[in-house]
Amino acid sequence: MNIKALEKEYIQSLSHFYDNDEAKAIFNLAASSVLKVTKSQLVIDNEKEILAKDSNKLSKILTDLKTGKPVQQVLGETIFYGLPFKVTSNVLIPRPETEELVDWVINHVKDKKESLLDIGTGSGCIPIVLKKHLPHLDVSSIDISSEALKVAAENAQLNKISINLIEADILKYSTDKMYDVIVSNPPYIRELEKAEMHENVLIHEPHTALFVSDENPLIFYKAIADFALSNLNPNGYLFFEINEYLWEETLQILIDKRFKNIELKKDMQGKDRMIMARTNP
């Protein structure tokens, strides 16, 4: 079987879960990983015959994908901000919009600050990328899940950096340690928004990292903002990834708590997805 024929098989077999473009992108990820080639090479060499051992691997991957399991979990890996990350069912798969949040932090913080705390670390994608690009920072990360922290520790080792991992519930956590930067991508999807989501996300990704109640959807933003008021140094930075539907309410939390220089930022799709705020001098 050649590359083109296998791509067609992927697209047809995954039509229940994905449209043609999504299925093609999934095939490209799987084929690039197995064949050790770039996506451009897949297009250029699409008539090339696939070795039997590689064809068998890609067929096995397709069998797993037909259960609805995300391709990153099937492969056990993904790329985030140019770095490799292991992923399991215990952590969220890193999203492109979170890359935009990380980029925003890097461009603002640079060499101005010394300590950073990431809240809700999951795979460790945010703190690991930030430590890689801002090596002068002392970086710590909190997560309630011990299993997620194991994945984050593996990813830190994979990317040859050191971060301090803390198992804690931010709704109950307190410390005397002060930070210059706090960044968080907390759970923010309301139960009522489940209908908009892919079935494979609902089945295969950890709900505690995704969902909040319809009655109190901003519980983590309130808690983290209060924590930041106590544990951010003067002129410290607070960065959030946010629910696009709740940007006004999230903004109001920070206004009410008297943060300054509050900035709302859209992602590349034009959605209100990030907020930055500062503490008083």
mmCIF file of C-alpha atoms in Angstrom, residues 79-265:
data_model
loop_
_atom_site.group_PDB
_atom_site.id
_atom_site.type_symbol
_atom_site.label_atom_id
_atom_site.label_comp_id
_atom_site.label_asym_id
_atom_site.label_seq_id
_atom_site.Cartn_x
_atom_site.Cartn_y
_atom_site.Cartn_z
ATOM 1 C CA ILE A 79 4.697 18.614 19.859
ATOM 2 C CA PHE A 80 3.971 21.816 21.769
ATOM 3 C CA TYR A 81 5.754 25.078 20.985
ATOM 4 C CA GLY A 82 8.375 23.062 19.093
ATOM 5 C CA LEU A 83 9.151 20.701 21.985
ATOM 6 C CA PRO A 84 8.244 17.005 22.412
ATOM 7 C CA PHE A 85 5.777 15.995 25.127
ATOM 8 C CA LYS A 86 4.498 12.651 26.294
ATOM 9 C CA VAL A 87 0.735 12.510 26.757
ATOM 10 C CA THR A 88 -1.508 9.987 28.486
ATOM 11 C CA SER A 89 -5.178 9.788 29.401
ATOM 12 C CA ASN A 90 -4.263 11.468 32.717
ATOM 13 C CA VAL A 91 -3.451 14.833 31.130
ATOM 14 C CA LEU A 92 -5.022 17.210 28.658
ATOM 15 C CA ILE A 93 -3.594 17.199 25.173
ATOM 16 C CA PRO A 94 -1.837 20.576 24.712
ATOM 17 C CA ARG A 95 -3.824 22.928 22.468
ATOM 18 C CA PRO A 96 -2.639 25.547 19.933
ATOM 19 C CA GLU A 97 -4.326 28.376 21.856
ATOM 20 C CA THR A 98 -2.207 27.498 24.879
ATOM 21 C CA GLU A 99 0.875 27.964 22.688
ATOM 22 C CA GLU A 100 -0.360 31.509 22.140
ATOM 23 C CA LEU A 101 -0.646 32.039 25.897
ATOM 24 C CA VAL A 102 2.911 30.763 26.394
ATOM 25 C CA ASP A 103 4.180 33.036 23.638
ATOM 26 C CA TRP A 104 2.487 36.010 25.307
ATOM 27 C CA VAL A 105 4.176 35.205 28.617
ATOM 28 C CA ILE A 106 7.612 34.819 27.001
ATOM 29 C CA ASN A 107 7.328 38.150 25.184
ATOM 30 C CA HIS A 108 6.250 40.055 28.304
ATOM 31 C CA VAL A 109 8.381 38.486 30.996
ATOM 32 C CA LYS A 110 11.701 37.922 29.196
ATOM 33 C CA ASP A 111 14.503 38.673 31.690
ATOM 34 C CA LYS A 112 12.482 40.989 33.929
ATOM 35 C CA LYS A 113 11.385 38.470 36.532
ATOM 36 C CA GLU A 114 12.908 35.664 38.615
ATOM 37 C CA SER A 115 10.181 33.264 39.806
ATOM 38 C CA LEU A 116 7.105 31.757 38.146
ATOM 39 C CA LEU A 117 4.256 29.515 39.286
ATOM 40 C CA ASP A 118 2.082 27.529 36.877
ATOM 41 C CA ILE A 119 -1.264 26.375 38.293
ATOM 42 C CA GLY A 120 -2.886 23.240 36.869
ATOM 43 C CA THR A 121 0.178 21.947 35.071
ATOM 44 C CA GLY A 122 -1.136 18.723 33.495
ATOM 45 C CA SER A 123 1.488 17.483 31.029
ATOM 46 C CA GLY A 124 3.805 20.304 32.115
ATOM 47 C CA CYS A 125 3.672 21.942 28.691
ATOM 48 C CA ILE A 126 3.362 25.520 29.981
ATOM 49 C CA PRO A 127 6.090 25.545 32.680
ATOM 50 C CA ILE A 128 8.504 23.397 30.648
ATOM 51 C CA VAL A 129 8.345 25.650 27.586
ATOM 52 C CA LEU A 130 8.656 28.742 29.764
ATOM 53 C CA LYS A 131 11.683 27.313 31.585
ATOM 54 C CA LYS A 132 13.245 26.327 28.259
ATOM 55 C CA HIS A 133 12.859 29.832 26.838
ATOM 56 C CA LEU A 134 13.375 31.716 30.110
ATOM 57 C CA PRO A 135 16.069 29.597 31.823
ATOM 58 C CA HIS A 136 16.777 32.262 34.445
ATOM 59 C CA LEU A 137 13.325 31.706 35.962
ATOM 60 C CA ASP A 138 12.791 29.562 39.038
ATOM 61 C CA VAL A 139 9.699 27.638 37.886
ATOM 62 C CA SER A 140 7.191 25.774 40.059
ATOM 63 C CA SER A 141 3.998 23.955 39.070
ATOM 64 C CA ILE A 142 0.903 22.856 40.964
ATOM 65 C CA ASP A 143 -1.523 20.100 40.040
ATOM 66 C CA ILE A 144 -4.108 18.188 42.061
ATOM 67 C CA SER A 145 -3.372 14.968 40.151
ATOM 68 C CA SER A 146 -0.388 12.831 41.144
ATOM 69 C CA GLU A 147 -0.692 10.981 37.826
ATOM 70 C CA ALA A 148 -0.501 14.225 35.882
ATOM 71 C CA LEU A 149 2.580 15.257 37.876
ATOM 72 C CA LYS A 150 4.283 11.992 36.914
ATOM 73 C CA VAL A 151 3.751 12.853 33.246
ATOM 74 C CA ALA A 152 5.020 16.397 33.842
ATOM 75 C CA ALA A 153 8.147 15.022 35.541
ATOM 76 C CA GLU A 154 8.817 12.735 32.556
ATOM 77 C CA ASN A 155 8.386 15.654 30.186
ATOM 78 C CA ALA A 156 10.742 17.837 32.193
ATOM 79 C CA GLN A 157 13.357 15.088 31.979
ATOM 80 C CA LEU A 158 12.640 14.585 28.263
ATOM 81 C CA ASN A 159 13.290 18.277 27.622
ATOM 82 C CA LYS A 160 16.295 18.411 29.958
ATOM 83 C CA ILE A 161 14.989 21.064 32.319
ATOM 84 C CA SER A 162 14.244 21.241 36.028
ATOM 85 C CA ILE A 163 10.988 22.511 37.546
ATOM 86 C CA ASN A 164 9.545 22.178 41.054
ATOM 87 C CA LEU A 165 6.369 20.049 40.989
ATOM 88 C CA ILE A 166 3.816 20.412 43.805
ATOM 89 C CA GLU A 167 0.803 18.160 44.389
ATOM 90 C CA ALA A 168 -1.908 20.455 45.700
ATOM 91 C CA ASP A 169 -5.460 21.703 45.217
ATOM 92 C CA ILE A 170 -5.292 25.415 44.428
ATOM 93 C CA LEU A 171 -8.726 25.859 46.045
ATOM 94 C CA LYS A 172 -7.101 24.941 49.367
ATOM 95 C CA TYR A 173 -3.395 25.670 48.810
ATOM 96 C CA SER A 174 -1.464 28.310 50.718
ATOM 97 C CA THR A 175 2.227 29.133 50.952
ATOM 98 C CA ASP A 176 4.515 31.934 52.101
ATOM 99 C CA LYS A 177 6.497 31.783 48.855
ATOM 100 C CA MET A 178 6.243 34.835 46.630
ATOM 101 C CA TYR A 179 6.336 34.829 42.837
ATOM 102 C CA ASP A 180 6.926 37.350 40.072
ATOM 103 C CA VAL A 181 4.668 35.572 37.555
ATOM 104 C CA ILE A 182 1.644 33.304 37.916
ATOM 105 C CA VAL A 183 0.189 31.603 34.850
ATOM 106 C CA SER A 184 -2.764 29.251 34.648
ATOM 107 C CA ASN A 185 -4.948 27.400 32.192
ATOM 108 C CA PRO A 186 -7.496 26.121 34.745
ATOM 109 C CA PRO A 187 -10.670 24.118 34.095
ATOM 110 C CA TYR A 188 -13.202 26.486 32.513
ATOM 111 C CA ILE A 189 -15.638 24.557 30.300
ATOM 112 C CA ARG A 190 -19.181 24.552 31.655
ATOM 113 C CA GLU A 191 -21.266 21.380 31.660
ATOM 114 C CA LEU A 192 -23.679 23.066 29.245
ATOM 115 C CA GLU A 193 -20.869 23.390 26.672
ATOM 116 C CA LYS A 194 -20.270 19.633 26.418
ATOM 117 C CA ALA A 195 -22.579 19.408 23.411
ATOM 118 C CA GLU A 196 -20.104 21.519 21.399
ATOM 119 C CA MET A 197 -17.182 19.164 22.051
ATOM 120 C CA HIS A 198 -15.778 16.197 20.166
ATOM 121 C CA GLU A 199 -16.944 12.859 21.523
ATOM 122 C CA ASN A 200 -13.321 11.673 21.748
ATOM 123 C CA VAL A 201 -12.439 14.549 24.098
ATOM 124 C CA LEU A 202 -15.386 13.764 26.355
ATOM 125 C CA ILE A 203 -14.472 10.091 26.563
ATOM 126 C CA HIS A 204 -10.689 10.140 26.638
ATOM 127 C CA GLU A 205 -9.479 13.330 28.371
ATOM 128 C CA PRO A 206 -9.626 13.974 32.159
ATOM 129 C CA HIS A 207 -12.835 15.761 33.117
ATOM 130 C CA THR A 208 -11.328 17.311 36.254
ATOM 131 C CA ALA A 209 -8.942 19.270 34.011
ATOM 132 C CA LEU A 210 -11.725 20.411 31.677
ATOM 133 C CA PHE A 211 -15.062 21.022 33.350
ATOM 134 C CA VAL A 212 -16.596 23.271 35.961
ATOM 135 C CA SER A 213 -20.174 23.518 37.164
ATOM 136 C CA ASP A 214 -22.673 25.725 35.384
ATOM 137 C CA GLU A 215 -23.473 27.322 38.752
ATOM 138 C CA ASN A 216 -19.901 28.394 39.592
ATOM 139 C CA PRO A 217 -17.863 28.305 36.366
ATOM 140 C CA LEU A 218 -15.241 30.822 37.484
ATOM 141 C CA ILE A 219 -14.374 29.146 40.766
ATOM 142 C CA PHE A 220 -10.729 28.633 39.795
ATOM 143 C CA TYR A 221 -10.257 32.178 38.476
ATOM 144 C CA LYS A 222 -11.531 33.628 41.748
ATOM 145 C CA ALA A 223 -9.298 31.345 43.808
ATOM 146 C CA ILE A 224 -6.205 31.972 41.682
ATOM 147 C CA ALA A 225 -6.794 35.738 41.650
ATOM 148 C CA ASP A 226 -6.996 35.703 45.468
ATOM 149 C CA PHE A 227 -3.853 33.567 45.644
ATOM 150 C CA ALA A 228 -2.105 36.014 43.310
ATOM 151 C CA LEU A 229 -3.031 38.971 45.524
ATOM 152 C CA SER A 230 -1.269 37.257 48.415
ATOM 153 C CA ASN A 231 1.621 35.624 46.577
ATOM 154 C CA LEU A 232 2.588 37.885 43.682
ATOM 155 C CA ASN A 233 5.351 40.399 44.237
ATOM 156 C CA PRO A 234 4.673 44.080 43.483
ATOM 157 C CA ASN A 235 4.261 44.636 39.731
ATOM 158 C CA GLY A 236 3.854 40.889 39.318
ATOM 159 C CA TYR A 237 2.175 39.323 36.303
ATOM 160 C CA LEU A 238 -0.940 37.142 36.245
ATOM 161 C CA PHE A 239 -1.763 35.314 33.002
ATOM 162 C CA PHE A 240 -4.913 33.283 32.344
ATOM 163 C CA GLU A 241 -6.277 31.235 29.485
ATOM 164 C CA ILE A 242 -10.033 31.803 29.642
ATOM 165 C CA ASN A 243 -13.427 30.656 28.423
ATOM 166 C CA GLU A 244 -14.287 32.798 25.391
ATOM 167 C CA TYR A 245 -17.929 32.972 26.505
ATOM 168 C CA LEU A 246 -17.060 34.261 29.980
ATOM 169 C CA TRP A 247 -14.434 36.878 29.208
ATOM 170 C CA GLU A 248 -16.490 39.768 30.612
ATOM 171 C CA GLU A 249 -17.148 37.984 33.893
ATOM 172 C CA THR A 250 -13.485 36.958 34.197
ATOM 173 C CA LEU A 251 -12.358 40.496 33.475
ATOM 174 C CA GLN A 252 -14.719 41.796 36.146
ATOM 175 C CA ILE A 253 -13.186 39.492 38.778
ATOM 176 C CA LEU A 254 -9.789 41.108 38.192
ATOM 177 C CA ILE A 255 -11.259 44.622 38.152
ATOM 178 C CA ASP A 256 -13.105 44.000 41.423
ATOM 179 C CA LYS A 257 -9.924 42.689 43.050
ATOM 180 C CA ARG A 258 -8.097 45.850 41.920
ATOM 181 C CA PHE A 259 -5.520 44.378 39.589
ATOM 182 C CA LYS A 260 -4.054 46.948 37.227
ATOM 183 C CA ASN A 261 -3.043 47.108 33.531
ATOM 184 C CA ILE A 262 -5.583 44.408 32.691
ATOM 185 C CA GLU A 263 -5.376 43.300 29.069
ATOM 186 C CA LEU A 264 -7.689 40.987 27.140
ATOM 187 C CA LYS A 265 -6.192 39.195 24.136
#
